[in-house]
mmCIF file of C-alpha atoms in Angstrom:
data_model
loop_
_atom_site.group_PDB
_atom_site.id
_atom_site.type_symbol
_atom_site.label_atom_id
_atom_site.label_comp_id
_atom_site.label_asym_id
_atom_site.label_seq_id
_atom_site.Cartn_x
_atom_site.Cartn_y
_atom_site.Cartn_z
ATOM 1 C CA VAL A 85 165.041 -9.304 -42.178
ATOM 2 C CA LEU A 86 164.594 -10.146 -45.973
ATOM 3 C CA ARG A 87 165.012 -13.888 -46.645
ATOM 4 C CA ALA A 88 163.672 -16.683 -48.626
ATOM 5 C CA TYR A 89 160.096 -17.870 -47.853
ATOM 6 C CA ASP A 90 159.892 -20.949 -45.581
ATOM 7 C CA ALA A 91 156.855 -23.306 -45.237
ATOM 8 C CA GLN A 92 156.367 -21.801 -41.544
ATOM 9 C CA ASP A 93 155.649 -18.416 -43.277
ATOM 10 C CA ASP A 94 152.515 -19.855 -44.926
ATOM 11 C CA ALA A 95 149.799 -18.639 -42.489
ATOM 12 C CA ALA A 96 151.334 -15.234 -41.989
ATOM 13 C CA CYS A 97 151.851 -14.653 -45.781
ATOM 14 C CA ARG A 98 148.125 -15.615 -46.443
ATOM 15 C CA GLU A 99 147.011 -13.284 -43.626
ATOM 16 C CA LEU A 100 149.218 -10.473 -45.188
ATOM 17 C CA GLU A 101 147.632 -11.025 -48.512
ATOM 18 C CA VAL A 102 144.155 -10.364 -47.176
ATOM 19 C CA ARG A 103 145.334 -7.308 -45.180
ATOM 20 C CA ALA A 104 147.317 -5.833 -48.017
ATOM 21 C CA SER A 105 144.676 -6.428 -50.757
ATOM 22 C CA GLN A 106 144.796 -4.161 -53.752
ATOM 23 C CA PHE A 107 141.123 -4.594 -54.724
ATOM 24 C CA GLN A 108 139.187 -1.503 -53.556
ATOM 25 C CA GLY A 109 136.130 0.168 -54.867
ATOM 26 C CA LEU A 110 133.908 3.148 -54.034
ATOM 27 C CA GLY A 111 136.543 5.247 -52.525
ATOM 28 C CA GLY A 112 137.897 2.495 -50.352
ATOM 29 C CA TYR A 113 134.581 1.624 -48.839
ATOM 30 C CA ILE A 114 134.564 -1.877 -50.533
ATOM 31 C CA LYS A 115 137.598 -3.905 -50.116
ATOM 32 C CA ALA A 116 137.928 -7.490 -51.600
ATOM 33 C CA ALA A 117 140.889 -9.894 -50.922
ATOM 34 C CA ILE A 118 142.069 -13.127 -52.312
ATOM 35 C CA TYR A 119 142.414 -15.948 -49.680
ATOM 36 C CA HIS A 120 144.568 -18.933 -50.531
ATOM 37 C CA HIS A 121 142.876 -22.127 -49.404
ATOM 38 C CA GLY A 122 146.016 -24.113 -50.286
ATOM 39 C CA SER A 123 149.581 -23.008 -49.273
ATOM 40 C CA PHE A 124 150.778 -19.628 -50.074
ATOM 41 C CA ASP A 125 153.462 -20.983 -52.349
ATOM 42 C CA ALA A 126 151.200 -22.949 -54.455
ATOM 43 C CA LYS A 127 150.986 -20.394 -57.186
ATOM 44 C CA PRO A 128 154.755 -19.886 -57.719
ATOM 45 C CA ARG A 129 155.461 -23.579 -57.395
ATOM 46 C CA GLN A 130 153.483 -24.078 -60.608
ATOM 47 C CA TYR A 131 156.376 -22.715 -62.672
ATOM 48 C CA LEU A 132 159.643 -24.572 -63.226
ATOM 49 C CA ASP A 133 161.480 -21.882 -61.309
ATOM 50 C CA HIS A 134 160.442 -19.135 -58.973
ATOM 51 C CA ILE A 135 161.522 -16.714 -56.289
ATOM 52 C CA LEU A 136 159.540 -16.183 -53.137
ATOM 53 C CA LEU A 137 160.859 -13.660 -50.593
ATOM 54 C CA VAL A 138 159.541 -12.304 -47.255
ATOM 55 C CA VAL A 139 160.521 -9.593 -44.918
ATOM 56 C CA VAL A 140 159.976 -10.315 -41.425
ATOM 57 C CA ASP A 141 159.959 -7.780 -38.474
ATOM 58 C CA SER A 142 162.519 -9.510 -36.206
ATOM 59 C CA GLN A 143 161.201 -7.610 -33.059
ATOM 60 C CA ASN A 144 157.528 -8.614 -33.574
ATOM 61 C CA HIS A 145 158.190 -11.734 -35.478
ATOM 62 C CA VAL A 146 155.586 -10.526 -38.021
ATOM 63 C CA VAL A 147 155.870 -11.145 -41.947
ATOM 64 C CA CYS A 148 155.397 -7.510 -43.231
ATOM 65 C CA GLY A 149 156.313 -7.976 -46.782
ATOM 66 C CA VAL A 150 156.337 -10.683 -49.554
ATOM 67 C CA VAL A 151 157.079 -10.940 -53.256
ATOM 68 C CA ALA A 152 156.802 -13.805 -55.682
ATOM 69 C CA VAL A 153 158.347 -14.129 -59.062
ATOM 70 C CA ALA A 154 157.510 -16.765 -61.538
ATOM 71 C CA ILE A 155 160.342 -17.502 -64.059
ATOM 72 C CA LYS A 156 159.270 -18.818 -67.406
ATOM 73 C CA CYS A 157 159.974 -18.689 -71.107
ATOM 74 C CA ALA A 158 157.884 -16.219 -73.119
ATOM 75 C CA TYR A 159 158.023 -14.956 -76.673
ATOM 76 C CA VAL A 160 158.694 -11.191 -76.627
ATOM 77 C CA HIS A 161 158.776 -9.546 -80.117
ATOM 78 C CA GLY A 162 158.986 -12.945 -81.750
ATOM 79 C CA LYS A 163 162.004 -14.107 -79.728
ATOM 80 C CA ALA A 164 162.004 -16.610 -76.804
ATOM 81 C CA ARG A 165 163.222 -15.018 -73.741
ATOM 82 C CA THR A 166 163.595 -15.930 -70.114
ATOM 83 C CA CYS A 167 161.097 -13.837 -68.273
ATOM 84 C CA GLY A 168 160.150 -13.051 -64.681
ATOM 85 C CA TYR A 169 156.605 -12.292 -63.716
ATOM 86 C CA VAL A 170 156.339 -10.370 -60.435
ATOM 87 C CA PHE A 171 153.164 -11.037 -58.647
ATOM 88 C CA ASP A 172 151.931 -10.980 -54.831
ATOM 89 C CA LEU A 173 154.143 -7.942 -53.933
ATOM 90 C CA ARG A 174 152.626 -6.955 -50.678
ATOM 91 C CA VAL A 175 153.742 -4.746 -47.902
ATOM 92 C CA ASP A 176 151.604 -4.368 -44.627
ATOM 93 C CA GLU A 177 150.243 -0.825 -44.455
ATOM 94 C CA ARG A 178 151.996 -0.435 -40.836
ATOM 95 C CA TYR A 179 155.330 -1.078 -42.542
ATOM 96 C CA GLN A 180 154.861 0.900 -45.808
ATOM 97 C CA ARG A 181 157.248 3.889 -46.693
ATOM 98 C CA GLN A 182 160.181 2.199 -44.917
ATOM 99 C CA GLY A 183 161.899 0.782 -47.929
ATOM 100 C CA ILE A 184 160.528 -2.763 -47.760
ATOM 101 C CA GLY A 185 158.951 -2.726 -51.165
ATOM 102 C CA ALA A 186 162.189 -1.352 -52.657
ATOM 103 C CA ALA A 187 164.239 -4.068 -50.713
ATOM 104 C CA LEU A 188 161.860 -6.792 -52.028
ATOM 105 C CA THR A 189 162.057 -5.594 -55.625
ATOM 106 C CA THR A 190 165.850 -4.991 -55.571
ATOM 107 C CA GLU A 191 166.504 -8.493 -54.130
ATOM 108 C CA ALA A 192 164.084 -10.122 -56.510
ATOM 109 C CA GLU A 193 165.756 -8.434 -59.448
ATOM 110 C CA ALA A 194 169.250 -9.526 -58.279
ATOM 111 C CA GLN A 195 168.091 -13.130 -57.921
ATOM 112 C CA CYS A 196 166.492 -12.988 -61.360
ATOM 113 C CA LYS A 197 169.617 -11.705 -62.866
ATOM 114 C CA VAL A 198 171.669 -14.808 -61.399
ATOM 115 C CA ARG A 199 169.059 -17.140 -62.974
ATOM 116 C CA GLY A 200 169.327 -15.540 -66.548
ATOM 117 C CA VAL A 201 166.031 -13.618 -66.410
ATOM 118 C CA GLU A 202 166.348 -10.980 -69.356
ATOM 119 C CA LEU A 203 162.915 -9.233 -68.775
ATOM 120 C CA LEU A 204 160.823 -8.565 -65.714
ATOM 121 C CA TYR A 205 157.151 -7.706 -65.897
ATOM 122 C CA LEU A 206 154.294 -7.158 -63.570
ATOM 123 C CA SER A 207 150.704 -5.747 -63.696
ATOM 124 C CA MET A 208 149.109 -3.361 -61.289
ATOM 125 C CA ASN A 209 146.040 -1.401 -60.999
ATOM 126 C CA LYS A 210 146.086 2.047 -62.636
ATOM 127 C CA ASP A 211 144.806 3.743 -59.467
ATOM 128 C CA ASN A 212 147.363 2.130 -57.166
ATOM 129 C CA ARG A 213 149.402 5.321 -56.541
ATOM 130 C CA LYS A 214 151.690 3.705 -53.963
ATOM 131 C CA ALA A 215 152.738 0.911 -56.231
ATOM 132 C CA ARG A 216 153.272 3.147 -59.066
ATOM 133 C CA ALA A 217 155.564 5.429 -56.931
ATOM 134 C CA LEU A 218 157.607 2.337 -55.907
ATOM 135 C CA TYR A 219 158.090 1.090 -59.521
ATOM 136 C CA GLU A 220 159.042 4.506 -60.791
ATOM 137 C CA GLN A 221 161.496 4.860 -57.963
ATOM 138 C CA GLN A 222 162.892 1.483 -59.070
ATOM 139 C CA SER A 223 163.071 2.736 -62.678
ATOM 140 C CA TRP A 224 160.495 0.423 -64.083
ATOM 141 C CA GLU A 225 158.753 1.458 -67.216
ATOM 142 C CA LEU A 226 154.937 1.638 -67.723
ATOM 143 C CA ALA A 227 153.910 -0.458 -70.648
ATOM 144 C CA SER A 228 150.274 -0.484 -70.190
ATOM 145 C CA ALA A 229 147.610 0.359 -67.653
ATOM 146 C CA ARG A 230 144.437 -1.494 -66.344
ATOM 147 C CA THR A 231 141.654 -0.420 -64.215
ATOM 148 C CA LEU A 232 139.279 -2.501 -62.057
ATOM 149 C CA VAL A 233 135.788 -2.226 -62.933
ATOM 150 C CA PHE A 234 132.937 -2.906 -60.322
ATOM 151 C CA ARG A 235 129.587 -3.748 -61.912
ATOM 152 C CA PRO A 236 126.511 -4.726 -59.722
ATOM 153 C CA THR A 237 124.820 -7.946 -60.942
ATOM 154 C CA LEU A 238 121.279 -6.867 -61.724
ATOM 155 C CA PHE A 239 119.870 -10.325 -62.790
ATOM 156 C CA LEU A 240 120.981 -13.681 -61.884
ATOM 157 C CA PRO A 241 121.641 -16.091 -64.766
ATOM 158 C CA THR A 242 118.981 -18.784 -65.242
ATOM 159 C CA ALA A 243 119.651 -22.335 -66.002
ATOM 160 C CA PRO A 244 118.572 -23.538 -69.476
ATOM 161 C CA ARG A 245 115.350 -25.597 -69.283
ATOM 162 C CA GLY A 246 116.221 -29.345 -68.460
ATOM 163 C CA ALA A 247 119.373 -28.500 -66.872
ATOM 164 C CA ALA A 248 118.059 -28.592 -63.387
ATOM 165 C CA ALA A 249 116.303 -31.977 -63.978
ATOM 166 C CA ALA A 250 119.651 -33.365 -65.530
ATOM 167 C CA ALA A 251 121.671 -32.045 -62.476
ATOM 168 C CA ALA A 252 119.205 -33.555 -60.137
ATOM 169 C CA ALA A 253 119.424 -36.996 -61.911
ATOM 170 C CA GLY A 254 123.173 -36.959 -61.589
#
């Protein structure tokens, strides 16, 4: 069932975000996730308007997909436009390849159109083949690409002299 996010979905959406994390390195041996300490809808609520949709497996009562779209004014080629920034599109791996991502993006696009959004954009990692296939299927165009870079920290930064004494003094 695809529907609007409800506050009762909060814990399930935060858990899905951890399970469906896109941050992976070393061939999948390292996986990092973002965990919301506040409510899941805190980020989209920062904008004057937003769309937050979930897909729930009605048999198992599991939130298996979510998408958030922030609606804001942005200057594109020197002209103010109403834009939608798609973020937090997640589908539980157990439910992927069943049309959930396509349903979420299609419904988000439809709701954006009603709100007068002229342009939708998102960012994704260059090596996220599943996401790229979804967006190509949905006729999204690639504007640029990004890559996550993992670098080990070799040296811990040291505080300037006197900073520790100042901090200890309050």
